[in-house]
Coordinates of C-alpha atoms in Angstrom, one line a residue:
M11 CA 127.6 139.1 78.5
S12 CA 128.9 141.7 76.1
D13 CA 127.6 145.3 76.1
H14 CA 130.3 146.5 73.6
A15 CA 127.8 148.0 71.3
L16 CA 126.0 149.8 74.1
R17 CA 129.3 151.4 75.2
L18 CA 130.0 152.5 71.7
L19 CA 126.6 154.2 71.5
R20 CA 127.3 156.1 74.7
E21 CA 130.7 157.2 73.4
Q22 CA 129.8 158.1 69.8
P23 CA 126.9 160.6 69.4
H24 CA 126.6 159.9 65.7
L25 CA 126.0 156.2 66.3
A26 CA 123.5 157.0 69.1
E27 CA 121.6 159.2 66.6
L28 CA 121.4 156.4 64.1
A29 CA 120.2 154.0 66.8
A30 CA 117.5 156.5 67.9
F31 CA 116.4 157.0 64.3
P32 CA 115.4 154.9 62.4
F33 CA 115.9 152.0 64.8
N34 CA 114.0 153.6 67.8
F35 CA 116.6 152.8 70.4
D36 CA 117.0 156.2 72.0
L37 CA 119.5 156.7 74.9
T38 CA 117.7 159.9 75.9
R39 CA 114.4 158.1 76.6
A40 CA 115.6 156.0 79.5
D41 CA 112.9 157.2 81.9
H42 CA 110.2 154.5 82.1
G43 CA 107.7 156.8 83.8
E44 CA 106.8 154.4 86.6
A45 CA 108.9 152.5 89.1
V46 CA 109.5 148.9 88.2
R47 CA 111.7 146.1 89.6
L48 CA 112.4 142.4 89.0
A49 CA 110.5 140.0 91.2
S50 CA 113.8 138.2 91.9
G51 CA 115.2 141.5 93.3
G52 CA 118.0 141.4 90.7
P53 CA 119.7 144.5 89.3
L54 CA 117.8 146.5 86.6
E55 CA 119.1 149.5 84.8
A56 CA 117.1 151.6 82.3
V57 CA 119.4 152.4 79.3
A58 CA 117.1 153.6 76.5
G59 CA 113.6 154.0 75.3
D60 CA 111.5 154.3 72.2
D61 CA 108.9 156.7 70.8
T62 CA 106.0 154.5 72.0
G63 CA 106.8 154.8 75.7
G64 CA 108.7 151.5 75.9
T65 CA 111.9 151.2 77.8
Y66 CA 115.0 149.0 77.5
F67 CA 116.6 147.7 80.7
V68 CA 119.9 145.8 81.2
C69 CA 119.6 143.1 83.9
G70 CA 122.3 141.8 86.2
D71 CA 123.5 139.0 83.8
G72 CA 123.6 141.5 80.9
S73 CA 120.3 140.4 79.4
M74 CA 118.2 143.2 77.9
L75 CA 114.6 143.4 78.9
Y76 CA 112.0 145.6 77.1
A77 CA 108.9 146.9 78.8
D78 CA 106.2 148.6 76.7
S79 CA 103.8 151.2 78.0
E80 CA 100.9 148.8 78.1
G81 CA 102.2 146.6 80.9
S82 CA 104.1 143.9 79.0
A83 CA 107.7 143.0 79.2
G84 CA 110.2 140.4 77.8
I85 CA 113.8 139.6 77.3
I86 CA 114.8 140.5 73.8
G87 CA 118.5 139.6 73.9
N88 CA 120.9 137.6 76.1
S89 CA 123.2 140.6 76.0
G90 CA 123.2 144.3 74.9
D91 CA 125.0 143.3 71.7
E92 CA 122.5 140.5 70.9
A93 CA 119.6 142.8 71.6
L94 CA 121.0 145.5 69.3
E95 CA 121.6 142.9 66.6
V96 CA 117.8 142.2 66.8
L97 CA 116.8 145.8 66.9
V98 CA 119.0 146.9 64.0
G99 CA 118.4 143.7 61.9
L100 CA 114.7 143.7 62.5
P101 CA 113.5 147.3 62.8
G102 CA 109.9 146.0 62.8
W103 CA 110.6 143.5 65.6
H104 CA 107.4 144.3 67.5
D105 CA 105.5 142.7 64.6
Y106 CA 107.4 139.5 64.9
L107 CA 106.7 138.6 68.6
G108 CA 104.5 135.8 67.4
L109 CA 107.0 134.3 65.1
A110 CA 109.2 131.3 66.0
P111 CA 111.8 129.3 64.1
A112 CA 109.2 126.5 63.7
D113 CA 107.2 128.8 61.4
G114 CA 109.9 128.1 58.7
E115 CA 112.1 130.3 56.6
E116 CA 109.5 131.2 54.0
K117 CA 107.0 132.6 56.4
I118 CA 109.6 134.5 58.4
R119 CA 111.2 136.1 55.4
A120 CA 107.7 137.1 54.0
A121 CA 106.7 138.7 57.3
V122 CA 109.9 140.7 57.6
A123 CA 109.8 141.8 54.0
E124 CA 106.3 143.0 54.3
T125 CA 107.0 145.1 57.4
E126 CA 110.2 146.6 56.1
E127 CA 108.5 147.6 52.8
E128 CA 106.0 149.5 54.9
I129 CA 108.8 151.2 56.9
R130 CA 110.6 152.2 53.7
E131 CA 107.5 154.2 52.6
Y132 CA 108.4 156.7 55.3
H133 CA 112.1 156.6 55.7
G134 CA 115.2 154.6 54.7
I135 CA 116.6 151.7 56.8
D136 CA 119.0 149.9 54.5
D137 CA 122.0 152.3 54.3
E138 CA 121.4 153.2 57.9
R139 CA 121.5 149.6 58.9
T140 CA 124.7 148.9 57.1
E141 CA 126.4 151.9 58.7
L142 CA 125.2 151.2 62.2
R143 CA 126.2 147.5 62.0
A144 CA 129.6 148.5 60.9
G145 CA 130.0 151.2 63.5
L146 CA 128.9 148.8 66.3
G147 CA 130.7 145.8 65.0
L148 CA 127.5 143.8 64.7
P149 CA 127.5 140.7 62.4
E150 CA 125.1 140.6 59.5
R151 CA 122.6 137.8 60.2
S152 CA 119.6 136.7 58.2
P153 CA 116.1 137.4 59.4
V154 CA 115.6 133.7 60.2
E155 CA 118.7 133.8 62.5
L156 CA 117.5 137.0 64.2
I157 CA 114.0 135.6 64.8
G158 CA 115.6 132.6 66.4
L159 CA 117.6 134.8 68.7
L160 CA 114.6 136.9 69.6
H161 CA 112.4 133.8 70.2
A162 CA 114.9 132.1 72.5
A163 CA 115.4 135.3 74.5
L164 CA 111.7 135.9 75.0
L165 CA 111.3 132.4 76.4
R166 CA 113.8 133.2 79.1
T167 CA 111.7 136.0 80.5
E168 CA 109.9 134.0 83.2
P169 CA 110.7 133.2 85.9
D170 CA 114.1 135.0 86.4
F171 CA 113.1 138.3 84.7
L172 CA 109.5 138.8 85.8
L173 CA 108.9 142.5 85.9
L174 CA 106.8 144.0 88.6
N175 CA 105.2 147.4 89.3
A176 CA 107.4 148.5 92.2
E177 CA 104.6 150.1 94.1
E178 CA 101.6 147.8 93.7
G179 CA 103.5 144.5 93.1
G180 CA 101.6 143.2 90.1
A181 CA 103.5 141.5 87.4
H182 CA 103.8 142.7 83.8
E183 CA 102.3 140.4 81.1
L184 CA 104.6 138.5 78.8
L185 CA 105.6 140.5 75.8
D186 CA 105.0 137.4 73.6
R187 CA 102.3 134.8 73.7
H188 CA 104.4 131.7 72.9
P189 CA 103.3 128.6 74.8
R190 CA 105.4 127.6 77.8
P191 CA 105.6 124.3 79.5
P192 CA 103.3 124.0 82.5
L193 CA 104.7 124.5 86.0
W194 CA 104.4 120.9 87.0
E195 CA 106.5 119.8 84.0
A196 CA 109.5 121.9 85.1
V197 CA 109.1 120.8 88.7
L198 CA 108.8 117.1 87.9
A199 CA 111.8 117.0 85.5
R200 CA 114.3 115.9 88.3
G201 CA 111.8 113.5 89.8
R202 CA 111.3 111.7 86.5
T203 CA 115.0 111.3 86.1
D204 CA 115.3 109.9 89.6
L205 CA 112.4 107.6 89.1
T206 CA 114.2 106.2 86.0
L207 CA 117.3 105.6 88.1
L208 CA 115.3 103.8 90.8
R209 CA 113.7 101.6 88.2
E210 CA 117.1 100.7 86.9
G211 CA 118.2 99.7 90.4
S212 CA 120.6 102.6 91.0
A213 CA 120.7 105.6 93.3
W214 CA 118.2 104.1 95.8
D215 CA 120.1 105.5 98.8
E216 CA 120.8 108.9 97.2
V217 CA 117.2 109.5 96.2
S218 CA 115.5 108.1 99.4
G219 CA 118.0 109.9 101.7
D220 CA 117.2 113.4 100.1
R221 CA 113.9 114.8 101.2
A222 CA 113.4 116.9 98.0
R223 CA 114.5 114.2 95.6
R224 CA 112.4 111.6 97.4
A225 CA 109.3 113.7 97.2
L226 CA 109.8 114.4 93.5
A227 CA 110.3 110.7 92.8
L228 CA 107.1 109.9 94.5
R229 CA 105.3 112.5 92.6
A230 CA 106.7 111.2 89.3
A231 CA 105.6 107.7 90.3
Q232 CA 102.1 109.1 91.0
F233 CA 101.7 110.1 87.3
D234 CA 103.7 107.2 85.8
R235 CA 102.4 104.1 87.6
R236 CA 104.0 100.7 86.7
E237 CA 103.4 97.3 88.1
G238 CA 107.0 96.7 88.9
D239 CA 107.4 99.8 91.1
L240 CA 106.2 98.2 94.4
P241 CA 109.8 97.5 95.8
L242 CA 111.0 101.0 95.2
L243 CA 107.7 102.4 96.6
R244 CA 108.1 100.5 99.8
H245 CA 111.7 101.8 100.1
L246 CA 110.6 105.4 99.6
L247 CA 107.7 104.9 102.0
R248 CA 110.0 103.8 104.8
H249 CA 112.2 106.8 104.3
E250 CA 109.4 109.3 103.9
A251 CA 108.1 108.2 107.3
E252 CA 111.2 109.7 108.9
A253 CA 109.9 113.2 107.8
S254 CA 106.7 112.5 109.8
M255 CA 103.3 113.4 108.2
T256 CA 103.6 114.9 104.7
D257 CA 101.5 114.8 101.6
E258 CA 104.1 112.6 100.0
L259 CA 103.9 110.1 102.9
R260 CA 100.2 109.7 102.3
L261 CA 100.9 109.4 98.5
A262 CA 103.5 106.7 99.1
A263 CA 101.1 104.7 101.3
V264 CA 98.4 105.0 98.7
L265 CA 100.7 103.9 95.9
V266 CA 101.8 100.9 97.9
G267 CA 98.3 100.1 99.0
L268 CA 96.9 100.1 95.4
H269 CA 99.0 97.0 94.7
G270 CA 96.8 95.2 97.3
C271 CA 99.5 92.9 98.7
A272 CA 98.8 91.4 102.2
E273 CA 102.4 91.5 103.1
D274 CA 102.4 95.3 102.9
L275 CA 99.8 95.7 105.7
P276 CA 102.3 95.4 108.6
L277 CA 104.6 97.9 106.9
L278 CA 101.8 100.4 106.4
Y279 CA 100.7 99.9 110.0
E280 CA 104.2 100.5 111.2
V281 CA 104.4 103.7 109.2
R282 CA 101.1 104.9 110.6
E283 CA 102.3 104.3 114.1
T284 CA 105.5 106.4 113.6
D285 CA 104.1 109.3 115.7
F286 CA 100.8 111.1 116.5
D287 CA 100.8 113.1 113.2
T288 CA 101.2 110.0 111.0
W289 CA 98.5 108.2 113.1
C290 CA 96.1 111.0 112.4
G291 CA 97.1 111.6 108.8
L292 CA 96.8 107.9 107.8
G293 CA 93.6 107.4 109.7
G294 CA 91.2 104.7 108.4
M295 CA 94.0 102.5 107.2
P296 CA 93.1 98.8 107.5
E297 CA 94.7 96.9 110.4
P298 CA 97.6 94.4 109.8
D299 CA 95.3 91.4 109.7
A300 CA 92.8 92.9 107.3
D301 CA 91.9 91.5 103.9
P302 CA 94.0 92.8 101.0
T303 CA 90.8 94.0 99.3
E304 CA 90.2 96.4 102.2
L305 CA 93.7 97.8 101.7
R306 CA 93.1 98.3 98.0
S307 CA 89.7 99.9 98.6
W308 CA 91.2 102.3 101.2
A309 CA 94.0 103.3 98.8
R310 CA 91.6 103.8 95.9
D311 CA 89.3 106.1 97.9
L312 CA 92.3 108.2 99.0
D313 CA 93.7 108.2 95.5
D314 CA 90.4 109.4 94.0
S315 CA 89.9 112.1 96.5
L316 CA 93.5 113.4 96.9
F317 CA 95.8 112.3 94.1
G318 CA 94.9 110.7 90.8
T319 CA 97.0 110.5 87.7
D320 CA 96.6 113.9 86.1
P321 CA 99.2 116.5 87.2
T322 CA 97.0 119.3 86.1
D323 CA 94.5 118.3 88.8
E324 CA 97.1 119.0 91.6
P325 CA 96.8 122.3 93.4
L326 CA 99.2 125.1 92.5
F327 CA 100.7 124.9 96.0
T328 CA 101.8 121.3 95.5
W329 CA 104.1 122.4 92.6
T330 CA 105.3 125.7 94.1
G331 CA 106.2 123.9 97.3
L332 CA 108.1 121.2 95.5
A333 CA 109.8 123.9 93.3
H334 CA 110.9 125.7 96.5
E335 CA 112.2 122.5 98.0
Q336 CA 114.5 121.8 95.1
G337 CA 115.8 125.4 94.9
L338 CA 113.6 126.7 92.0
V339 CA 112.7 129.7 94.0
E340 CA 112.0 132.1 91.1
L341 CA 109.9 129.5 89.4
A342 CA 107.7 129.2 92.6
R343 CA 107.6 133.0 93.1
A344 CA 106.5 133.7 89.5
A345 CA 103.7 131.2 89.7
L346 CA 102.5 132.5 93.0
I347 CA 102.6 136.1 91.9
R348 CA 100.6 135.2 88.8
R349 CA 98.0 133.5 90.9
L350 CA 97.8 136.5 93.3
D351 CA 97.5 138.8 90.3
D352 CA 94.4 136.8 89.1
I353 CA 92.7 137.2 92.5
D354 CA 93.7 140.8 92.8
F355 CA 92.1 141.5 89.4
R356 CA 88.9 139.8 90.3
A357 CA 88.8 141.8 93.5
Y358 CA 89.3 145.0 91.4
C359 CA 86.4 144.0 89.1
D360 CA 84.1 143.2 92.0
A361 CA 84.9 146.6 93.6
R362 CA 84.3 148.4 90.3
D363 CA 81.0 146.6 89.9
G364 CA 79.9 147.3 93.5
K365 CA 80.1 143.7 94.5
A366 CA 81.8 142.1 97.6
M367 CA 84.9 140.0 97.0
E368 CA 84.0 136.3 96.8
R369 CA 84.8 134.1 99.8
R370 CA 86.2 131.4 97.5
D371 CA 89.5 133.1 97.4
A372 CA 90.0 133.2 101.2
S373 CA 91.8 129.9 101.6
Q374 CA 94.0 130.6 98.5
L375 CA 95.0 134.0 99.8
S376 CA 95.9 132.5 103.2
S377 CA 98.1 129.9 101.5
L378 CA 99.6 132.6 99.3
V379 CA 100.6 134.6 102.3
H380 CA 102.2 131.5 103.9
E381 CA 104.0 130.5 100.7
F382 CA 105.4 134.0 100.1
E383 CA 106.7 134.1 103.6
Q384 CA 108.4 130.8 103.1
L385 CA 110.1 132.4 100.1
G386 CA 111.1 135.4 102.2
D387 CA 109.0 137.7 100.0
T388 CA 107.2 139.8 102.7
F389 CA 106.2 142.4 100.1
Q390 CA 104.0 139.9 98.2
A391 CA 102.8 138.3 101.4
L392 CA 101.6 141.7 102.6
R393 CA 99.8 142.3 99.3
A394 CA 98.0 139.0 99.7
Q395 CA 97.1 139.6 103.3
R396 CA 95.5 142.9 102.5
L397 CA 93.1 141.1 100.2
Y398 CA 92.6 138.4 102.9
V399 CA 91.5 140.7 105.8
P400 CA 88.1 141.8 104.5
L401 CA 87.1 138.2 103.7
Q402 CA 86.9 137.2 107.4
T403 CA 83.4 136.5 108.8
S404 CA 84.0 136.3 112.6
A405 CA 85.5 138.8 115.0
W406 CA 88.2 136.3 116.0
D407 CA 89.3 135.7 112.5
S408 CA 89.2 139.4 111.7
V409 CA 91.5 140.1 114.6
S410 CA 93.9 137.3 113.7
A411 CA 94.0 138.5 110.1
L412 CA 94.6 142.1 111.2
L413 CA 97.3 141.0 113.6
R414 CA 99.2 139.3 110.8
L415 CA 98.7 142.3 108.5
A416 CA 100.3 144.5 111.2
R417 CA 103.3 142.2 111.5
L418 CA 103.9 142.1 107.8
E419 CA 103.6 145.9 107.5
R420 CA 106.1 146.2 110.4
E421 CA 108.5 143.8 108.7
E422 CA 108.2 145.8 105.5
G423 CA 109.0 149.0 107.3
R424 CA 105.5 150.4 106.8
F425 CA 105.2 151.6 110.4
G426 CA 102.4 154.1 109.8
A427 CA 100.3 151.4 108.1
A428 CA 101.0 148.9 110.9
I429 CA 99.9 151.5 113.5
R430 CA 96.6 152.1 111.7
T431 CA 96.0 148.4 111.4
L432 CA 96.5 147.9 115.1
A433 CA 94.0 150.7 115.7
S434 CA 91.5 148.7 113.6
L435 CA 92.3 145.6 115.6
R436 CA 91.6 147.4 118.9
D437 CA 88.3 148.7 117.4
T438 CA 87.2 145.2 116.8
L439 CA 88.2 144.2 120.3
A440 CA 86.2 147.1 121.7
E441 CA 82.9 146.0 120.0
P442 CA 80.3 144.7 122.4
D443 CA 81.4 141.0 122.6
G444 CA 84.9 141.6 121.5
G445 CA 86.0 143.3 124.7
A446 CA 83.9 141.2 127.1
D447 CA 85.4 139.0 129.8
V448 CA 84.7 135.2 129.7
G449 CA 81.0 134.7 130.0
G450 CA 80.3 138.4 129.9
G451 CA 78.5 140.6 127.4
S452 CA 75.2 140.1 125.6
G453 CA 75.6 142.2 122.5
S454 CA 76.9 141.0 119.1
G455 CA 80.4 141.8 117.9
S456 CA 81.8 141.5 114.4
G457 CA 79.6 139.1 112.4
S458 CA 77.2 138.8 115.4
D459 CA 79.4 136.3 117.2
K460 CA 81.0 136.0 120.6
S461 CA 84.2 134.5 119.5
L462 CA 86.4 137.2 121.1
G463 CA 84.7 137.0 124.5
H464 CA 87.7 135.4 126.1
W465 CA 90.6 136.7 124.1
Q466 CA 92.4 137.9 127.3
R467 CA 93.1 134.3 128.3
T468 CA 94.3 133.0 124.9
N469 CA 97.5 132.9 122.9
L470 CA 95.9 135.4 120.5
G471 CA 95.7 138.0 123.3
A472 CA 99.4 137.5 124.1
Y473 CA 100.3 137.9 120.4
I474 CA 98.2 141.1 120.2
V475 CA 100.1 142.7 123.1
E476 CA 103.5 141.7 121.8
E477 CA 102.8 143.0 118.3
H478 CA 101.9 146.4 119.8
Y479 CA 105.2 146.6 121.6
A480 CA 107.1 145.4 118.5
V481 CA 105.5 148.1 116.3
A482 CA 106.2 150.7 119.0
R483 CA 109.8 149.6 119.3
T484 CA 110.6 149.5 115.5
A485 CA 108.5 152.6 114.6
A486 CA 110.4 154.7 117.2
T487 CA 113.1 155.2 114.6
D488 CA 110.7 157.4 112.6
T489 CA 110.5 160.7 114.4
A490 CA 107.5 161.8 112.2
L491 CA 105.5 159.1 114.0
A492 CA 106.4 160.1 117.5
D493 CA 102.8 160.8 118.6
E494 CA 101.5 157.6 117.0
V495 CA 104.2 155.6 118.7
R496 CA 103.3 157.0 122.1
A497 CA 99.6 156.1 121.4
V498 CA 100.6 152.5 120.5
T499 CA 102.7 152.2 123.6
V500 CA 99.9 153.3 125.8
A501 CA 97.5 150.9 124.1
A502 CA 99.9 148.1 124.5
G503 CA 100.1 148.8 128.3
E504 CA 96.3 148.9 128.5
L505 CA 95.9 145.6 126.6
L506 CA 98.6 144.0 128.7
A507 CA 96.7 144.9 131.9
R508 CA 93.6 143.2 130.6
L509 CA 95.3 139.8 130.1
S510 CA 94.8 137.1 132.6
G511 CA 97.5 136.9 135.3
T512 CA 99.4 133.9 133.9
A513 CA 99.1 135.2 130.4
R514 CA 100.4 138.7 131.4
A515 CA 103.3 137.2 133.3
N516 CA 104.3 135.0 130.4
V517 CA 104.2 138.0 128.0
E518 CA 106.2 140.2 130.3
R519 CA 108.8 137.5 130.7
H520 CA 109.0 137.0 127.0
L521 CA 109.2 140.7 126.2
A522 CA 112.0 141.0 128.6
G523 CA 114.1 138.4 126.8
T524 CA 113.4 138.9 123.1
T525 CA 113.7 141.6 120.5
D526 CA 111.1 140.3 118.1
T527 CA 107.8 138.5 118.1
H528 CA 106.2 135.9 116.0
T529 CA 102.4 136.1 115.5
D530 CA 101.3 133.2 113.5
T531 CA 101.4 129.4 113.8
H532 CA 103.3 127.0 111.6
T533 CA 101.6 125.1 108.9
D534 CA 102.7 122.7 106.2
S535 CA 104.2 124.5 103.3
R536 CA 102.1 122.8 100.6
T537 CA 98.5 122.8 101.8
D538 CA 95.5 124.5 100.2
T539 CA 94.4 126.0 103.5
H540 CA 96.2 128.0 106.2
T541 CA 95.1 128.7 109.6
D542 CA 95.9 132.1 111.1
T543 CA 96.9 132.4 114.8
G544 CA 94.0 131.1 116.9
A545 CA 91.7 130.8 113.9
N546 CA 89.7 128.1 115.9
P547 CA 88.4 130.0 119.0
D548 CA 87.7 126.8 120.9
A549 CA 91.0 125.2 120.2
G550 CA 92.9 128.4 120.8
V551 CA 91.6 129.0 124.4
S552 CA 94.3 128.6 127.0
A553 CA 94.6 130.0 130.5
E554 CA 98.4 129.7 130.2
P555 CA 99.4 130.7 126.6
T556 CA 102.7 129.5 125.3
P557 CA 104.9 132.5 124.9
P558 CA 105.4 133.2 121.1
Q559 CA 108.8 132.4 119.8
P560 CA 111.0 134.9 118.0
S561 CA 110.5 135.0 114.3
A562 CA 113.2 133.2 112.2
G563 CA 113.2 136.2 109.9

C-alpha cells in the first residue's frame, strides 16, 4: 500500500501545515492519550491527530485507521494515500459516516455541499484543497467516488482491525453504523459452496475427508434441507463418526433420521457403537429393528431441541468454533470479544447499581475463557475468568475458578496478581470445611457446603500444589517479588504435605520431570458450558490422581 503522500507531509512543512489546517490532519497530534492495540496483535503506528482528540494510525498492511476520543474506530482508507484523498476531498467526512454509494449521487452531493458551505463560513477550503492535492499528487475525485472509497474502507474494519483498549481489553465501537452480514453467514459461505458441489456429485471425498469442510457442509445442510440429500448425508455421517462424538455427528444422525428410512437404522446403530462417547452422545436412538416412525420421532425431538432450521438460533460458540476450524481466527476473536464486552458492561452496570452480577452469564463466561484459550488469546481469557470467579456458589467451584485465574495470570506474566489469587485460594481452603480431612469438620465453608472436605485426595489438590510451584518458579525472575515468592514456595510445601500419600508421590514425580503444569480439563471447543477442573466434587474424587500433563502452550 502506498504512503507516498504521508512521506511528503513529513518532508515538506508547508504541506504538513495545509494538512493540519484546514483539513485537520495534524502530524504534531499523534499522541492518542491512551494505550490501544489491535485485537489481532498486528502493527499499529500513530501518525497524526485532529483537534477533537481523534488519532490516525497506520496498520501493518498500510491501511489507515481513525480512532476518535469517544471510543469508536474505523478504517478510513486502504492506504495512507487513499485516506488523505478522503480527508482532503471530504473535509467534513465525519458527517458522512452514514452515507453509502447506494444512497445515490443526488443525496451524496447534497450532503457534501451542505457541509462544505458551513465550513466556508469560517475558513476557505477550495484553494487549499487544490494546492494540497497538487503537492501530494492526489487525483481529483468526485464526492461520490470518495464516499465509495470511505464506505468500502469502513466495512473492512472488523474483524482484522478491531481496536482495543490495551489495558482493559475492551473493543472500540465501530466508527460507522452500516449493517454487516451476521457471523453465521460469513462462516457458512464455504459450507454452502461445498454443499452445492456435493449435490452436483463432485468433491465427495475432498469434503468428507476434511474435518472443517465436512462440518461446514453439514451445517449448510441443516439450514437448506432437501429431499434428495439423503445419500450425501449418509456419506458425511460415516466420515464424521471417525472424529468420535461431535455436535456435527449428532446433526448428521438427525438429518439422516428425519428421512425415516428403515435401511438407515443399521447405519445409525453402527455409528452409535463407534466408541463410548458416541454411544453416550447418541443415546435414545432406536434399535436396528425399530419401526421407521420411531426413528423419525427420535430425530424430530433432537432437531427441535438442539438444531432447527434458523441459523440465528445457534449459539455464538457454534459459529466461532467453526470459524476457528477453517482458519477465520480474527472473525472468531472479534465476535468473542464483542460478547465479552456485553457481559462486562452488564457487570459494570450491576456494580454501579449495587447489584450482584447475574448467574446467567456464568456458563457463557466459562465458554469464553475456553474459546479464547483455543485461540491462544490468554489476555482475553484472563479478562473473562476475572468475571467468572465471583459467580461461583460452592467452595469447590470457587477454588477451581481461582486456580485457573492464577494460571492465566501467570501465563500473562502478571506474577503479583497470580500470587494474590493463590492467597485467596488458600483462604478458601482454610475455611471450616475447606481444610477438613475426609469425613472431618462440622462447620460450613464457602456457600455453606462441604465440597472441599476431601480436596487432599483429588486431582484438584494436585493441581493446586503444582500451580503454587509453577508461580514460584516463574515469578522468581522478578526480584521485586522475592518475599512473595518465598511465601508461595513455603505454602506450596505445606499444601504438598497435606496431600494423600499417593497423590503426593505423583505430584513429586511429575514436578521432577516437567517445567510447566496444566490446571484445567479438556472440553469440546463448541459447547455452551465448560467445566473447570474438578467442577463435580463427586466425580473428581480420586485416591490416586492422574498427574496433570504439561500445557501445550
